[in-house]
Coordinates of C-alpha atoms in Angstrom, one line a residue:
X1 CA 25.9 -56.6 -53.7
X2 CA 23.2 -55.0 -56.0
X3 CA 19.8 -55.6 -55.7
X4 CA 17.2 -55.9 -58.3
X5 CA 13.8 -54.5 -57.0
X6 CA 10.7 -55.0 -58.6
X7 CA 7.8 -52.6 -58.6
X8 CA 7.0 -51.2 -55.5
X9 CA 3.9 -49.4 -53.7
X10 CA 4.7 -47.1 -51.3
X11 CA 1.5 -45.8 -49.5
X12 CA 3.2 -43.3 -46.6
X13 CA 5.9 -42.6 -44.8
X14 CA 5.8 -41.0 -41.8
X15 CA 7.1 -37.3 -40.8
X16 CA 10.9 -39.0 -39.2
X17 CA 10.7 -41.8 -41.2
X18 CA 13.5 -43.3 -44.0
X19 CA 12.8 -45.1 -46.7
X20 CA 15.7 -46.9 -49.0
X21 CA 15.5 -49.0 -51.8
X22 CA 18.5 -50.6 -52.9
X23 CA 22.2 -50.9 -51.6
X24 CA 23.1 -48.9 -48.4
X25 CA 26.0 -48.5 -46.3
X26 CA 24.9 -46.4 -43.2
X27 CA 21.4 -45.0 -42.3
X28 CA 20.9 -42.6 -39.1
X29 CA 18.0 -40.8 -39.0
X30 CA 18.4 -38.7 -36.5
X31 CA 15.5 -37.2 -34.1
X32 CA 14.8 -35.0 -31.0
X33 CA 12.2 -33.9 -28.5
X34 CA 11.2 -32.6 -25.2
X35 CA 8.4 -33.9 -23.5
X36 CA 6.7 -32.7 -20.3
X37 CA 4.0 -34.9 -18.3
X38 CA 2.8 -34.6 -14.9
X39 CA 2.3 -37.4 -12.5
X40 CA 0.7 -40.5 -13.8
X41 CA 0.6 -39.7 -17.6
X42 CA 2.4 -42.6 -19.1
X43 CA 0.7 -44.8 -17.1
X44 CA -0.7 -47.9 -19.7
X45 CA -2.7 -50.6 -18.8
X46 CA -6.6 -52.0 -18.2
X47 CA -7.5 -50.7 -14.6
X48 CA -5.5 -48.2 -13.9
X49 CA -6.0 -46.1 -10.6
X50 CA -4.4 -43.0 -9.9
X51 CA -4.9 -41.0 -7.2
X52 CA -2.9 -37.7 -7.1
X53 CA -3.1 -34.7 -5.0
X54 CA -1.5 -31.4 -6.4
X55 CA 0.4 -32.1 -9.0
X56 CA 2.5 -29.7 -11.2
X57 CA 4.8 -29.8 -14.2
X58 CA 7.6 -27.5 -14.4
X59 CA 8.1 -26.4 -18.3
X60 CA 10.4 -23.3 -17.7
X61 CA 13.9 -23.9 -19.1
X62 CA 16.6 -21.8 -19.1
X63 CA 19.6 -22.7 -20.9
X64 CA 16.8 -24.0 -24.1
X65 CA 19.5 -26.6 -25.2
X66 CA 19.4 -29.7 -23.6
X67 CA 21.3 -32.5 -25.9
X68 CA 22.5 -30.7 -29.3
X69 CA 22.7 -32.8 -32.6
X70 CA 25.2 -31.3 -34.7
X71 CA 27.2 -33.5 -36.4
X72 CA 24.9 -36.8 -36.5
X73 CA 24.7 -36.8 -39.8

């Protein structure tokens, strides 16, 4: 079905973001990353205690492909 748009005001878009005005079939943005955190880093909250003793993160990676997007298009 078409679609009539008015005027629009687009302020930003972000780096991985899609923006579509109008008709659309099929959107898939598609997005990777690798993320390395040591112990208690994603921890959210108000009073949060975390009490580690050594803690190391690992960032060596051999094979440098973990999940390949080829055809995701």
């Amino acid at each position: 079905m078409p679609a009539i748009v008015g005027s629009i005001s687009i302020t930003s878009i972000g780096n991985s973001s899609v923006l579509n005005v109008g008709d659309v079939q099929s959107m898939c943005p598609v997005s990777y990353a690798k993320t390395y955190a040591g112990a208690g880093s994603f921890n959210t909250g108000d009073h949060i205690n975390v009490q580690n003793g050594y803690s190391m993160t690992y960032t060596y990676d051999a094979d440098n492909n973990d999940q390949n997007v080829v055809a995701n298009n």
